[in-house]
Coordinates of C-alpha atoms in Angstrom, one line a residue:
M1 CA 48.5 -70.1 102.1
K2 CA 48.0 -69.3 105.7
I3 CA 44.5 -68.2 106.7
Y4 CA 44.0 -66.4 110.0
L5 CA 40.5 -67.4 111.2
D6 CA 40.1 -64.3 113.4
L7 CA 41.1 -62.0 110.5
F8 CA 38.9 -63.9 108.1
F9 CA 35.9 -63.6 110.5
L10 CA 36.4 -59.9 111.1
I11 CA 36.8 -59.1 107.3
N12 CA 33.5 -60.9 106.6
V13 CA 31.7 -59.2 109.5
E14 CA 32.9 -55.8 108.4
M15 CA 32.1 -56.5 104.8
D16 CA 28.5 -57.4 105.6
L17 CA 28.2 -54.4 107.9
L18 CA 29.6 -52.1 105.2
L19 CA 27.2 -53.5 102.6
L20 CA 24.2 -53.2 104.9
M21 CA 25.0 -49.6 105.9
I22 CA 25.3 -48.6 102.3
L23 CA 22.0 -50.3 101.4
Y24 CA 20.2 -48.7 104.3
R25 CA 21.5 -45.3 103.1
I26 CA 20.5 -46.1 99.5
K27 CA 17.0 -47.0 100.6
R28 CA 16.9 -43.8 102.8
Q29 CA 16.0 -45.9 105.9
P30 CA 17.1 -45.1 109.4
I31 CA 19.9 -47.6 110.3
R32 CA 18.8 -50.2 112.8
W33 CA 22.1 -51.0 114.4
K34 CA 21.1 -54.0 116.4
R35 CA 19.7 -55.7 113.3
I36 CA 22.6 -55.0 111.0
L37 CA 25.2 -56.0 113.7
L38 CA 23.4 -59.3 114.3
S39 CA 23.1 -59.8 110.6
A40 CA 26.8 -59.0 110.0
V41 CA 28.0 -61.3 112.8
T42 CA 25.8 -64.1 111.5
G43 CA 27.3 -63.6 108.1
G44 CA 30.8 -63.8 109.5
L45 CA 29.9 -67.1 111.3
F46 CA 28.4 -68.4 108.2
S47 CA 31.6 -67.6 106.3
L48 CA 33.6 -69.4 108.9
F49 CA 31.4 -72.5 108.6
F50 CA 31.8 -72.3 104.8
L51 CA 35.6 -72.3 105.2
L52 CA 36.0 -74.9 107.9
S53 CA 33.4 -77.4 106.6
G54 CA 35.2 -77.6 103.3
V55 CA 32.2 -76.6 101.2
H56 CA 34.4 -74.1 99.3
R57 CA 36.1 -77.1 97.7
Y58 CA 32.9 -78.1 95.9
P59 CA 31.8 -75.5 93.4
F60 CA 28.3 -77.0 92.9
L61 CA 27.7 -76.5 96.7
S62 CA 29.3 -73.1 97.0
F63 CA 26.8 -71.2 95.0
P64 CA 23.6 -72.4 96.8
F65 CA 25.5 -72.1 100.1
Y66 CA 26.2 -68.4 99.3
L67 CA 22.6 -67.9 98.3
I68 CA 21.4 -69.3 101.6
G69 CA 23.9 -67.1 103.6
S70 CA 22.9 -63.9 101.7
G71 CA 19.2 -64.7 102.1
L72 CA 19.7 -65.1 105.9
I73 CA 21.7 -61.9 106.2
V74 CA 18.9 -60.0 104.3
R75 CA 16.2 -61.6 106.4
L76 CA 17.9 -60.6 109.7
A77 CA 18.8 -57.1 108.5
W78 CA 15.3 -56.1 107.4
G79 CA 13.1 -58.4 109.5
R80 CA 9.9 -59.8 108.1
T81 CA 8.9 -58.3 104.7
D82 CA 6.8 -59.4 101.7
W83 CA 8.5 -61.6 99.1
R84 CA 9.0 -58.8 96.6
T85 CA 10.8 -56.6 99.0
W86 CA 12.9 -59.6 100.2
I87 CA 13.9 -60.6 96.7
K88 CA 14.7 -57.0 95.8
N89 CA 16.9 -56.5 98.9
F90 CA 18.5 -59.9 98.2
I91 CA 19.4 -59.2 94.6
V92 CA 20.9 -55.7 95.5
F93 CA 22.8 -57.2 98.4
Y94 CA 24.3 -60.1 96.5
A95 CA 25.2 -57.8 93.5
M96 CA 26.9 -55.3 95.7
A97 CA 28.7 -58.1 97.6
F98 CA 30.1 -59.5 94.4
L99 CA 31.4 -56.0 93.3
L100 CA 32.8 -55.2 96.7
S101 CA 34.6 -58.6 96.9
G102 CA 36.3 -57.9 93.6
L103 CA 37.3 -54.5 94.8
L104 CA 38.8 -55.8 98.1
V105 CA 40.8 -58.5 96.3
H106 CA 42.2 -55.8 94.0
I107 CA 43.1 -53.7 97.0
Q108 CA 44.7 -56.6 98.8
N109 CA 46.9 -57.3 95.7
V110 CA 47.9 -53.7 95.4
F111 CA 49.0 -53.2 99.0
Q112 CA 50.2 -56.9 99.5
K113 CA 49.9 -56.4 103.3
Q114 CA 48.0 -58.6 105.7
G115 CA 45.1 -56.7 107.3
S116 CA 45.1 -53.9 104.7
V117 CA 41.5 -54.8 103.6
L118 CA 40.4 -54.9 107.3
F119 CA 41.9 -51.5 107.9
L120 CA 40.3 -50.0 104.8
M121 CA 36.8 -51.3 105.7
S122 CA 37.2 -50.2 109.3
V123 CA 37.9 -46.7 108.2
T124 CA 35.0 -46.8 105.7
I125 CA 32.6 -48.0 108.3
L126 CA 33.7 -45.3 110.7
A127 CA 33.3 -42.7 107.9
L128 CA 29.8 -43.9 107.0
S129 CA 28.8 -44.0 110.7
G130 CA 29.9 -40.4 111.0
I131 CA 28.1 -39.3 107.9
H132 CA 25.0 -41.1 109.2
H133 CA 25.0 -39.1 112.4
L134 CA 25.8 -35.9 110.7
L135 CA 23.1 -36.1 108.0
P136 CA 20.2 -35.1 110.4
W137 CA 22.2 -32.1 111.4
F138 CA 22.8 -31.1 107.8
E139 CA 19.1 -31.7 107.0
H140 CA 18.1 -29.5 109.9
I141 CA 20.4 -26.7 108.5
R142 CA 18.9 -27.2 105.1
I143 CA 15.4 -26.9 106.4
E144 CA 16.2 -23.9 108.5
R145 CA 17.7 -22.1 105.5
S146 CA 14.8 -23.0 103.3
R147 CA 12.6 -21.1 105.8
I148 CA 14.6 -17.9 105.2
V149 CA 13.1 -16.0 102.3
P150 CA 13.5 -12.5 100.7
V151 CA 10.9 -10.0 101.7
Q152 CA 9.9 -6.4 100.8
I153 CA 8.1 -4.2 103.4
F154 CA 6.2 -1.2 102.1
F155 CA 5.3 1.6 104.4
Q156 CA 5.3 5.5 104.4
G157 CA 6.5 5.5 100.8
H158 CA 9.5 3.3 101.5
C159 CA 10.4 -0.2 100.4
L160 CA 12.7 -2.2 102.7
R161 CA 14.3 -5.3 101.3
T162 CA 15.7 -7.9 103.7
N163 CA 15.4 -11.6 104.6
A164 CA 12.7 -13.1 106.9
L165 CA 12.2 -16.3 108.8
M166 CA 9.0 -18.1 108.2
D167 CA 8.6 -19.2 111.9
T168 CA 6.0 -21.8 112.7
G169 CA 6.6 -21.0 116.4
N170 CA 5.5 -17.4 116.0
R171 CA 2.1 -17.1 117.8
L172 CA 2.0 -13.4 118.2
R173 CA -1.5 -11.8 117.6
D174 CA -3.2 -8.5 117.9
P175 CA -5.4 -9.0 121.1
F176 CA -8.3 -7.0 119.7
S177 CA -8.7 -8.3 116.1
G178 CA -6.9 -11.6 116.5
E179 CA -4.9 -10.9 113.4
P180 CA -1.4 -12.4 113.1
V181 CA 1.6 -10.2 113.9
S182 CA 5.1 -10.4 112.4
V183 CA 8.2 -8.9 114.0
A184 CA 11.0 -6.7 112.6
E185 CA 14.1 -5.3 114.1
R186 CA 14.0 -1.6 115.1
T187 CA 17.4 -1.0 113.4
L188 CA 15.8 -2.0 110.1
L189 CA 12.7 0.2 110.4
E190 CA 13.9 3.2 112.5
P191 CA 15.6 5.2 109.6
Y192 CA 12.3 5.3 107.7
M193 CA 9.9 5.6 110.6
N194 CA 8.0 8.8 111.3
D195 CA 6.5 8.1 114.7
R196 CA 4.1 11.1 114.4
E197 CA 2.4 9.5 111.4
I198 CA 2.3 6.0 112.8
V199 CA -0.5 4.7 115.1
F200 CA 1.0 2.1 117.4
R201 CA -0.8 -0.7 119.1
Y202 CA 0.9 -2.6 122.0
I203 CA 1.0 -6.4 121.7
P204 CA 1.7 -8.5 124.8
F205 CA 4.2 -11.3 124.3
R206 CA 6.1 -14.0 126.1
T207 CA 9.4 -15.5 125.2
V208 CA 12.4 -17.4 126.7
G209 CA 13.7 -15.3 129.6
V210 CA 10.8 -12.8 129.4
N211 CA 7.6 -13.8 131.3
E212 CA 5.6 -10.9 130.0
G213 CA 6.4 -7.9 127.7
M214 CA 4.9 -5.5 125.2
L215 CA 5.8 -4.9 121.6
A216 CA 4.8 -1.7 119.7
A217 CA 3.1 -2.7 116.4
F218 CA 1.6 -0.9 113.5
R219 CA 0.1 -1.7 110.1
V220 CA 2.2 -1.5 107.0
E221 CA 0.9 -1.0 103.5
R222 CA 2.0 -4.5 102.5
I223 CA 4.6 -7.2 102.8
E224 CA 5.8 -9.1 99.7
V225 CA 7.4 -12.6 100.2
Q226 CA 9.4 -14.5 97.6
I227 CA 8.2 -18.1 97.7
D228 CA 10.4 -19.3 94.7
K229 CA 12.7 -18.0 92.0
E230 CA 9.9 -16.3 90.1
N231 CA 6.9 -15.9 92.4
W232 CA 6.1 -13.6 95.2
I233 CA 3.0 -13.3 97.4
R234 CA 1.6 -10.0 98.6
I235 CA 0.1 -9.6 102.1
L236 CA -2.0 -6.4 102.4
H237 CA -2.1 -4.3 105.6
P238 CA -0.4 -6.8 107.9
W239 CA 0.6 -6.0 111.5
L240 CA 4.3 -5.5 112.1
A241 CA 5.8 -5.4 115.6
V242 CA 9.0 -3.6 116.4
S243 CA 11.7 -5.6 118.3
E244 CA 14.3 -3.7 120.3
T245 CA 16.7 -6.6 120.0
L246 CA 18.1 -8.6 117.1
V247 CA 15.8 -11.3 115.9
S248 CA 18.7 -13.4 114.5
A249 CA 22.0 -13.6 116.4
E250 CA 23.9 -14.4 113.1
G251 CA 22.1 -11.7 111.1
E252 CA 20.7 -14.2 108.6
Y253 CA 17.3 -12.4 108.7
R254 CA 15.8 -9.3 110.3
V255 CA 12.1 -10.1 110.2
I256 CA 10.1 -13.0 111.7
L257 CA 7.0 -13.7 109.7
H258 CA 3.8 -15.1 111.3
P259 CA 3.1 -18.5 109.6
E260 CA -0.6 -17.6 108.9
L261 CA 0.4 -14.7 106.6
I262 CA 1.5 -17.3 104.1
H263 CA -1.9 -18.9 104.1
P264 CA -3.7 -18.5 100.7
T265 CA -6.6 -16.6 102.3
N266 CA -4.3 -13.9 103.5
Q267 CA -2.3 -13.3 100.3
K268 CA -2.4 -12.2 96.7
R269 CA 0.0 -13.6 94.2
K270 CA 2.5 -11.4 92.4
T271 CA 4.6 -12.7 89.6

């Protein structure tokens, strides 16, 4: 049987790289590319030496040789760790290598084409690499959406139901009392506002593109915020500023809550 050394080397490098990428994801660790590339190349060279030295002809030498190779790969991939961690990583790596080897042999037999395994692993590595880079973006979206909560605003005998963003960047405060101020779109409030009965206070603010501006704010009876499927919190007599522009370009929410309103000292629980 012909063995192409370059193909043999690449297959082993890609197999080790694939295994290490999977293990890093399982352990929820950020991928350290320099380490795993060095480890994978070392594993490929180790495999070449295993083949060219003739060790593979002696079963009693093959097993300890594989153990040494896997141990070195694990050591390079994770650096210096305690013995328990090293043994755990080693066992998982060796077990997954055994399973993946069997799978690749089966794939090779099915396709019966030289290089099919290399192509499959290359595509898999590219896919995993893409997923690795996209995961932080998906996590950012998940966190952003978790900060959007249902709210109810009570004022002048009305109850307005909408969504609000719990914005940690909101630092708006009433300059006299120092109390936190939330922001709602005028288009949400205007149909229910009677300006004659509302006492406004003007709140100075700064934002991107606006060096200095003023927002009209007033006290509402209460704001209720849903914090999970069953529980709401009730904030009594908070300040609410009126924004002349949309607070969310996509319309996901129409109110921006001040983060301190969610603090236990400012709220009463409603179930």
